[in-house]
Each structure stands twice: as C-alpha cells, then as structure tokens.
Coordinates of N, CA and C in Angstrom, one line a residue:
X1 N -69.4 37.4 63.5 CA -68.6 36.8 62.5 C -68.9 37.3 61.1
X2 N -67.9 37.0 60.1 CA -68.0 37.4 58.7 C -69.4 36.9 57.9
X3 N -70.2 37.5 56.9 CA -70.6 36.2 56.3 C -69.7 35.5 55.4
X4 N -70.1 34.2 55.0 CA -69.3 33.4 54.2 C -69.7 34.3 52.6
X5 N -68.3 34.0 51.9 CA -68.3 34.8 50.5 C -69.4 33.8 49.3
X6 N -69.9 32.8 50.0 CA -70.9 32.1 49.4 C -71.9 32.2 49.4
X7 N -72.0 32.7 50.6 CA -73.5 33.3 50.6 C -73.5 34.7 50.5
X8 N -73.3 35.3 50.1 CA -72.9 36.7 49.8 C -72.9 36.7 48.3
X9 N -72.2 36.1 47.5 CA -72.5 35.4 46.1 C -73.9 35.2 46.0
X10 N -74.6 34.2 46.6 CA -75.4 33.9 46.3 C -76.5 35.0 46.6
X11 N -76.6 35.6 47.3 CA -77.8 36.9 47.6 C -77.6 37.9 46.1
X12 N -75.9 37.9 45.6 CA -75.7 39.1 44.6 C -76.6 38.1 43.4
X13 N -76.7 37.3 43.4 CA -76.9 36.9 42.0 C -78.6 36.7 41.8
X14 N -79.0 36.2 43.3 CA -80.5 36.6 43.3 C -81.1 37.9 43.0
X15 N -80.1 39.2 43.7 CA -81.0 40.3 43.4 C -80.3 40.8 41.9
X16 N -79.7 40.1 41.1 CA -79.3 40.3 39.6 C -80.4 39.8 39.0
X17 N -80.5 38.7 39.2 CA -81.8 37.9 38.4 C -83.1 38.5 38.5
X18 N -83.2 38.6 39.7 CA -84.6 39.5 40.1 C -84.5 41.0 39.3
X19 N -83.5 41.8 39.6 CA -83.7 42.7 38.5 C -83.9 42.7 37.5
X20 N -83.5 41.7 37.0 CA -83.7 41.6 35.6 C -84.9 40.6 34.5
X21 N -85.6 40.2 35.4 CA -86.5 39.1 35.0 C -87.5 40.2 35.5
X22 N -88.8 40.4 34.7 CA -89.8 41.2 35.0 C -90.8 40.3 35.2
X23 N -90.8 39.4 35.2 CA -91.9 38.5 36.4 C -91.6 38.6 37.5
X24 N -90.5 38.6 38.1 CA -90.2 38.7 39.3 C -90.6 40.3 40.1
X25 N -91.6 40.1 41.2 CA -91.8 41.1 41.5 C -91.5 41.9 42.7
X26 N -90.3 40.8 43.5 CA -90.1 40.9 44.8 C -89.3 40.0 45.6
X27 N -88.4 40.5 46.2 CA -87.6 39.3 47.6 C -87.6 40.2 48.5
X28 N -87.9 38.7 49.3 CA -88.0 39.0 50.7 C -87.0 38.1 52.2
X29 N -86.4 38.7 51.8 CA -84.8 38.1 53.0 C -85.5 38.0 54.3
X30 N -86.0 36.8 55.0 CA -86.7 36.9 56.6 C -85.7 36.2 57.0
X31 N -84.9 35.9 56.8 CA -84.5 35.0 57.7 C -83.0 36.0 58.5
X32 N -81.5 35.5 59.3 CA -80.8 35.7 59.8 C -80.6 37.3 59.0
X33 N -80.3 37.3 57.7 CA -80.1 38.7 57.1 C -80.8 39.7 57.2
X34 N -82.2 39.3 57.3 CA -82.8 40.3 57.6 C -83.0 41.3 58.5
X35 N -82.5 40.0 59.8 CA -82.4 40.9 61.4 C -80.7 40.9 61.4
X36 N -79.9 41.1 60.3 CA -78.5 41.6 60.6 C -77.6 40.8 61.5
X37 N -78.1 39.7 61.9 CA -77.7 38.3 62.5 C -76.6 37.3 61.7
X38 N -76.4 37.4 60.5 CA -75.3 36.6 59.1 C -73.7 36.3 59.8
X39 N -73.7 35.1 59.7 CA -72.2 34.6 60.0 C -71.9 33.9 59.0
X40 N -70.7 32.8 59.3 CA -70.3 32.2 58.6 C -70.9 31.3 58.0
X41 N -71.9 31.0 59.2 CA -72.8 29.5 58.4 C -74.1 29.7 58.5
X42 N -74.5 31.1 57.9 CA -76.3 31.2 57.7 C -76.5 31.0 56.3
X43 N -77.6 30.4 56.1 CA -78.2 29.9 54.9 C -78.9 31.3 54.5
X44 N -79.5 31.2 53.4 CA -80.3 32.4 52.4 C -81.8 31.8 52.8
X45 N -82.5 32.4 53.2 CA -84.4 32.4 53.5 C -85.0 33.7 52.8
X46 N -85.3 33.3 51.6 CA -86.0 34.5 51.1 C -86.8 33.8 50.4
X47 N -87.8 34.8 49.9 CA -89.3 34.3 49.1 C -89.0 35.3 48.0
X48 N -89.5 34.2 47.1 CA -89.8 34.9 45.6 C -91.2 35.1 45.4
X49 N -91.1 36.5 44.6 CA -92.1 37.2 44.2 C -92.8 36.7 43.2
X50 N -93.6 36.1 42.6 CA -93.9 36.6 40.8 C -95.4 37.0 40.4
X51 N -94.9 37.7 39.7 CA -96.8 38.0 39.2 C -97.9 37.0 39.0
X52 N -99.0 37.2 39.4 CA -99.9 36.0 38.9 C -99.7 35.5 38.0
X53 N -99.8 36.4 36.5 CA -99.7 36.0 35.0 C -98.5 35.2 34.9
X54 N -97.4 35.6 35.7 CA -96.8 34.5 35.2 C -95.7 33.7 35.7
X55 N -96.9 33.0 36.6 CA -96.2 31.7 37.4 C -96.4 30.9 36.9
X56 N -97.1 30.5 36.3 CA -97.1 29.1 35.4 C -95.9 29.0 34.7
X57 N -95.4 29.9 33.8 CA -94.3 30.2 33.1 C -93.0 30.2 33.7
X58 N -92.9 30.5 34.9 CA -91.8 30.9 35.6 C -91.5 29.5 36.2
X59 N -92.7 28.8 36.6 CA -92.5 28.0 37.5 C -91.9 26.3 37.0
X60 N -92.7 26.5 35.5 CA -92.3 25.7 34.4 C -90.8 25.5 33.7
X61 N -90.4 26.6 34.1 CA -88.6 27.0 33.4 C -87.8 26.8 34.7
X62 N -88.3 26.6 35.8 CA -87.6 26.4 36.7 C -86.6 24.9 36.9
X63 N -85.3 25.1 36.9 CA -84.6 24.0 37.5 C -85.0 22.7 37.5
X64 N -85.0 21.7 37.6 CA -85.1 20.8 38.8 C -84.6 19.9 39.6
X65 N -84.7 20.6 40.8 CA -83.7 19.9 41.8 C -83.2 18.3 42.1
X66 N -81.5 18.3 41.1 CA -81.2 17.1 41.5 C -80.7 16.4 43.0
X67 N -80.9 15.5 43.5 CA -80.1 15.2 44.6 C -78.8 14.4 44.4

C-alpha cells in the first residue's frame, strides 16, 4: 500500500527542521520506514538527536503537548 500523504508531510518537515536547527544532530527512522514496510496507516518512530549543550535549551522551547 501507498504511504498516507500525512505522513509523508510529516517526515518532510522533520528532516527540514532537523536541517536546519543546529542542535539537532540526528534522526533516526526505526520504525515501519525504516525496514521499507509504510502503508497507509504507519505512524512516524524516530528519535531525535541533540547535542549535549543543548538539550536543556531545546527541550525548554519545546511544545507542550495538549490533549
């Protein structure tokens, strides 16, 4: 099956951000994408990278998740 255009959005915008944020030092796709497994209804499993120096900072500006 296809992947969905939503999650496909969402991977593009992660590795935009990641480029562009120099704390970020790294993603890592483990999940369905990575073993080339993506359909319609696979979620995004990846881990963010960031430098030591500066997780406190990164982690601080981060979102927070409403329910």
């Amino acid at each position: 099956m296809a992947e969905a255009w939503a999650r496909s959005a969402m991977v593009a915008r992660l590795k935009e951000a990641a480029a562009h944020d120099p704390r970020i030092v790294g993603l890592l796709d483990y999940g369905s994408g990575a073993e080339a497994r993506v359909d319609e209804w696979s979620d995004v499993d990846v881990s963010v990278y960031i430098r030591d120096a500066d997780f406190e900072t990164f982690s601080a500006g981060w979102r927070p998740r409403r329910l």
